[in-house]
PDB file of C-alpha atoms and ligand atoms in Angstrom:
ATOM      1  CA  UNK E   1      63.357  41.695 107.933  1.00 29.00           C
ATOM      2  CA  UNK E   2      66.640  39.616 107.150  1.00 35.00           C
ATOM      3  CA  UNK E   3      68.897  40.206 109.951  1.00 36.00           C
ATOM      4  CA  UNK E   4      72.074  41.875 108.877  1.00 32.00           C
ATOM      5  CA  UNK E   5      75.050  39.612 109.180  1.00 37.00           C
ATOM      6  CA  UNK E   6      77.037  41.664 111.862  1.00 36.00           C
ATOM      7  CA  UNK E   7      80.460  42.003 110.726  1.00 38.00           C
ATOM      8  CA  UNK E   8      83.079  41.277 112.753  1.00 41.00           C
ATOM      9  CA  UNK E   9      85.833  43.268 112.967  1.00 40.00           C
ATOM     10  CA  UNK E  10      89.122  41.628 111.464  1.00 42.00           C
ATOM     11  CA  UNK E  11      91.954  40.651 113.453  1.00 40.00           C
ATOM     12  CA  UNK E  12      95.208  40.555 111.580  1.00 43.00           C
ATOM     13  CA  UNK E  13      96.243  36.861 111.207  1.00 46.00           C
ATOM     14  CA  UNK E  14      98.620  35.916 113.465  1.00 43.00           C
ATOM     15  CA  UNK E  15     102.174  36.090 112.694  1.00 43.00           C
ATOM     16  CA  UNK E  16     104.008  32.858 112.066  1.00 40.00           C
ATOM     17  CA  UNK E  17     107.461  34.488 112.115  1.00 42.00           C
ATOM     18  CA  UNK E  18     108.477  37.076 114.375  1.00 41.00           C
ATOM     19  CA  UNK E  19     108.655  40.401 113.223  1.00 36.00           C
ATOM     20  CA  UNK E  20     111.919  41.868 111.696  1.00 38.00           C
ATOM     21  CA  UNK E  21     113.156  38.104 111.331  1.00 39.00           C
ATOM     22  CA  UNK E  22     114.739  38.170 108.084  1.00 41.00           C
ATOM     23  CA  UNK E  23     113.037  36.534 105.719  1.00 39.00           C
ATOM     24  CA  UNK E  24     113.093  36.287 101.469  1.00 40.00           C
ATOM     25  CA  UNK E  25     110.251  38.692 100.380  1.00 43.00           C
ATOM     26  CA  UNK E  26     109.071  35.949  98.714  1.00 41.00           C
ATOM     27  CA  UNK E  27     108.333  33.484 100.771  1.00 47.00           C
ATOM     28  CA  UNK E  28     105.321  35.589 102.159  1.00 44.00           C
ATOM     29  CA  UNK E  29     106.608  35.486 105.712  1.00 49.00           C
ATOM     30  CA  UNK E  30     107.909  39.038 107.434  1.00 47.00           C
ATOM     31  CA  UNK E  31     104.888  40.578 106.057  1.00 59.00           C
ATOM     32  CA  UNK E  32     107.592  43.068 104.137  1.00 75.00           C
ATOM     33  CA  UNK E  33     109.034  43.993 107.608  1.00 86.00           C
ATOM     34  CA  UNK E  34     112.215  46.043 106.811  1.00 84.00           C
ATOM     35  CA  UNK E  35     115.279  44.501 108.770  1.00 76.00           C
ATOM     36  CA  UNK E  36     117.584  46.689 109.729  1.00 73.00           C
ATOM     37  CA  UNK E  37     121.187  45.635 110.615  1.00 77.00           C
ATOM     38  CA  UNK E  38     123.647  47.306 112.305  1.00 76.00           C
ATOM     39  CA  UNK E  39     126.912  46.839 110.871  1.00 81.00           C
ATOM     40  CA  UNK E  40     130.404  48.309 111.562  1.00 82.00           C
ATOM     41  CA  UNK E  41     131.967  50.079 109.206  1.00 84.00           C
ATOM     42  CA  UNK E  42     135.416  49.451 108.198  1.00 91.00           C
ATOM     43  CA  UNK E  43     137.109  52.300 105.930  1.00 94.00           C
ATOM     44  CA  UNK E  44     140.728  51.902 105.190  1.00 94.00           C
ATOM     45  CA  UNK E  45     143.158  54.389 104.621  1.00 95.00           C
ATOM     46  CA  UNK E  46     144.619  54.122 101.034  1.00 97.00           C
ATOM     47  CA  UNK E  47     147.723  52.625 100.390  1.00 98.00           C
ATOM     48  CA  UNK E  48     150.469  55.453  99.764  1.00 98.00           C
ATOM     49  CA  UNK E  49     153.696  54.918  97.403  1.00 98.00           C
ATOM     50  CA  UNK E  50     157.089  56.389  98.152  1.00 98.00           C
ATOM     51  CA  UNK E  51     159.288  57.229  94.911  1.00 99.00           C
ATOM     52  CA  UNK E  52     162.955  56.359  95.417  1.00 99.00           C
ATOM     53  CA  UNK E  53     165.695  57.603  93.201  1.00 99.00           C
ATOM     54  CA  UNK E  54     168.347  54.698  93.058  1.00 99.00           C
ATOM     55  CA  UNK E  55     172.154  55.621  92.459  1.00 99.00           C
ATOM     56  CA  UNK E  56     174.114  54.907  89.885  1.00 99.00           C
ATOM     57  CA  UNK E  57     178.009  56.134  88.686  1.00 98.00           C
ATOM     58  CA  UNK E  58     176.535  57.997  85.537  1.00 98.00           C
ATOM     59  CA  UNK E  59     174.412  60.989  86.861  1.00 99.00           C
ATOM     60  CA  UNK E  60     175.678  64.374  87.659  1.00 99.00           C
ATOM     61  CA  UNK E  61     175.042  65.253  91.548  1.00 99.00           C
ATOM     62  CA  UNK E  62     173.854  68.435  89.851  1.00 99.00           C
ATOM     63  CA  UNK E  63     171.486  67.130  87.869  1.00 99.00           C
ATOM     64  CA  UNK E  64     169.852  64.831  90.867  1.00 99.00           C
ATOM     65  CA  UNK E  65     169.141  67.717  92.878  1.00 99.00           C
ATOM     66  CA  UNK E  66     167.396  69.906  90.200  1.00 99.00           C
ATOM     67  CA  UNK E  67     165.253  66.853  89.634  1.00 99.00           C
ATOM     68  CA  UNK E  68     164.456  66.639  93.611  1.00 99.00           C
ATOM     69  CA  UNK E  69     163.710  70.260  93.469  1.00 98.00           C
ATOM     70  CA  UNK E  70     161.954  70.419  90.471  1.00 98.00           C
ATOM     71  CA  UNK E  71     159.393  67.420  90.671  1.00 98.00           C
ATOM     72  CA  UNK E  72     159.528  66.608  94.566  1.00 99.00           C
ATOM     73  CA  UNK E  73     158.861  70.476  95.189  1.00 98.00           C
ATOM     74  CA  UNK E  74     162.198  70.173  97.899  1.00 99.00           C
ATOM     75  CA  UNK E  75     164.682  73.538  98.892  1.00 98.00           C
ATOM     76  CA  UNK E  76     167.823  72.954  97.427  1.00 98.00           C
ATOM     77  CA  UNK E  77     169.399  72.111 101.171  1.00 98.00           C
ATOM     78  CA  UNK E  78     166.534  69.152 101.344  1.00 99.00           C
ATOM     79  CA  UNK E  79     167.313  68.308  97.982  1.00 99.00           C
ATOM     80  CA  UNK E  80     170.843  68.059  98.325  1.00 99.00           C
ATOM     81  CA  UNK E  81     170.539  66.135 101.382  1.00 99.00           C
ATOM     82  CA  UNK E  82     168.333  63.608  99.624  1.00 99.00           C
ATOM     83  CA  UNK E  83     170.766  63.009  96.664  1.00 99.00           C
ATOM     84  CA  UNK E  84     173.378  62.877  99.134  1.00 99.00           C
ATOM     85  CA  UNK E  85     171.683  59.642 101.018  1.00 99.00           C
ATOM     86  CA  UNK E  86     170.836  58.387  97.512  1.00 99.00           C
ATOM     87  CA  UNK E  87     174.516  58.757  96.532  1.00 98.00           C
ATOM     88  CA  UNK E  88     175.866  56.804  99.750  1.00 98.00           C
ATOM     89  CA  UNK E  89     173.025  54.404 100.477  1.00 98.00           C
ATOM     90  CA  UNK E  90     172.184  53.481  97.134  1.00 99.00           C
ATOM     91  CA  UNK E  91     168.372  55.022  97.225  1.00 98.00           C
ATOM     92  CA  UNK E  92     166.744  57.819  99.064  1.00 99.00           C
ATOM     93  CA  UNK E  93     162.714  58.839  99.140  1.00 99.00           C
ATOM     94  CA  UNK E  94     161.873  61.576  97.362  1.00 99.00           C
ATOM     95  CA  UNK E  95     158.309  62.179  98.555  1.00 99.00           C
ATOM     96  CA  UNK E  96     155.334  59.804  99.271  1.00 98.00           C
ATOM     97  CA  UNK E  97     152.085  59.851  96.741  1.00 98.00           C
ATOM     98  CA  UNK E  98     148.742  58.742  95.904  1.00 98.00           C
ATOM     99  CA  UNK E  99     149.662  55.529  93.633  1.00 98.00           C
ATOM    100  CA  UNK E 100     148.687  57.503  90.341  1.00 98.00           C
ATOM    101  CA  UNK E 101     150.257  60.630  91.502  1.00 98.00           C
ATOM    102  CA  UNK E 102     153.375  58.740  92.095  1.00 99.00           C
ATOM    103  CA  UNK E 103     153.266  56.919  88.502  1.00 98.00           C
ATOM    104  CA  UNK E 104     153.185  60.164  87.495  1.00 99.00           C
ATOM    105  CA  UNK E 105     156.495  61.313  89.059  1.00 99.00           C
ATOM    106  CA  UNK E 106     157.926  58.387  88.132  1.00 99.00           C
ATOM    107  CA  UNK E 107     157.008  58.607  84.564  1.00 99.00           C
ATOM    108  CA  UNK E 108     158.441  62.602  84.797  1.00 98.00           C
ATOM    109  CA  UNK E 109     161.371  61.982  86.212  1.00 99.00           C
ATOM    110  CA  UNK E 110     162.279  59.207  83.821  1.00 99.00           C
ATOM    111  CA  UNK E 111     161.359  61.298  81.052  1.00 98.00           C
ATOM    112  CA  UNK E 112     163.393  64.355  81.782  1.00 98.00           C
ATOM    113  CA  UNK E 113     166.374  62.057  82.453  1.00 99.00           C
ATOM    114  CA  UNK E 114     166.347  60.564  79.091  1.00 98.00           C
ATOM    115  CA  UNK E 115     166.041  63.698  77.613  1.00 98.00           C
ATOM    116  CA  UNK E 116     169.146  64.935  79.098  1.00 99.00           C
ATOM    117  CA  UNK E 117     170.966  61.460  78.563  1.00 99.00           C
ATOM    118  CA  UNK E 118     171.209  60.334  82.341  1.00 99.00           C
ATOM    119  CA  UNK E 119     170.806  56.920  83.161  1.00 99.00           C
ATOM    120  CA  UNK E 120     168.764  58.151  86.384  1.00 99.00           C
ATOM    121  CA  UNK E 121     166.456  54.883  88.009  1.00 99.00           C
ATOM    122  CA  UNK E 122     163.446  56.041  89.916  1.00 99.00           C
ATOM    123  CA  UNK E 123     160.437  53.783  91.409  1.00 99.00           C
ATOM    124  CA  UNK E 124     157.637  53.549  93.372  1.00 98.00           C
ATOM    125  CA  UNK E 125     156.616  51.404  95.801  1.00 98.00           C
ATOM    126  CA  UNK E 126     154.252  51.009  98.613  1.00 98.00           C
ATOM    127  CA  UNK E 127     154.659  52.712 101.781  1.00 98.00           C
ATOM    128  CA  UNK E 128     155.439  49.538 104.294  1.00 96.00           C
ATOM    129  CA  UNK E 129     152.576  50.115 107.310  1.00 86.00           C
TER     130      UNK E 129
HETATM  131  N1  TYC T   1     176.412  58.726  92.114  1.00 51.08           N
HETATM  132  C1  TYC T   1     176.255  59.867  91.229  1.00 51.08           C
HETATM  133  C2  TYC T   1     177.611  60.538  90.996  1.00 51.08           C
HETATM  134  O1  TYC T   1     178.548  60.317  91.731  1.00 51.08           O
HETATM  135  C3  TYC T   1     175.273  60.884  91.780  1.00 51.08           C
HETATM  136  C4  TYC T   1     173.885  60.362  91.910  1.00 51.08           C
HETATM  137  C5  TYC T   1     173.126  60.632  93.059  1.00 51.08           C
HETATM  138  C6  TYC T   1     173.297  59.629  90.872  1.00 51.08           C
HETATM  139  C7  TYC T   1     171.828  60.169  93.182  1.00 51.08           C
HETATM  140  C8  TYC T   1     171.986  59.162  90.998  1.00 51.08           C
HETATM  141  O2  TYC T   1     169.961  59.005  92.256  1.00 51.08           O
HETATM  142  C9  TYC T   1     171.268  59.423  92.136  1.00 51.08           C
HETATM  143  N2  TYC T   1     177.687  61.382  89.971  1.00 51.08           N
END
């Protein structure tokens, strides 16, 4: 009787990289080891935006605060103490936003002084860090 060729067991070839050296799956080296890396994550706050009313001779006092109130959601003391600064430094901060958020103020404010016929300047721009 024919002998039976004895099989012999098989022995994974030998590696020619090192495992988990990162390799292109490709290039049939890593043997599709998954490489892990470590990596530290850097999240960022968002930038903020302050809106600043700017003086000007035109605009009623009055008017000024209403809008602080009204938009900047301020007690009439705050708000009176903001238009007051705005009125003797030349601009005041009204509140700081979100960028969109504080296009958005920016864009109301503007609107409901042209509607009342005040030549009222408000901006936004980025909170300095
Ligand atoms: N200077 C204006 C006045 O004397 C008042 C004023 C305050 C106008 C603040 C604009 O953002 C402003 N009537």
């Amino acid at each position: 009787m024919k002998s039976m060729a004895t099989k012999s067991p098989k022995v994974p070839a030998p590696q020619k990289a090192p495992i988990n050296t990162p390799s292109k799956p490709e290039d049939g080296q890593g043997g599709g080891a998954v490489v892990l890396e470590r990596r530290t994550q850097k999240v960022m706050p968002p930038q903020m935006y302050q809106v600043v009313l700017l003086n000007d001779d035109y605009t009623p006092m009055e008017f000024v605060v209403v809008v602080i109130q009204e938009f900047f959601n301020k007690d009439r003391e705050a708000a009176t103490q903001i238009m007051l600064k705005i009125h003797l430094d030349g601009k005041g901060v009204c509140g700081v936003f979100s960028k969109d958020v504080a296009a958005s103020k920016v864009d109301q404010v503007t609107e409901a002084a042209r509607r009342n016929g005040h030549p009222l300047q408000c901006i936004s721009e980025p909170v300095e860090l």
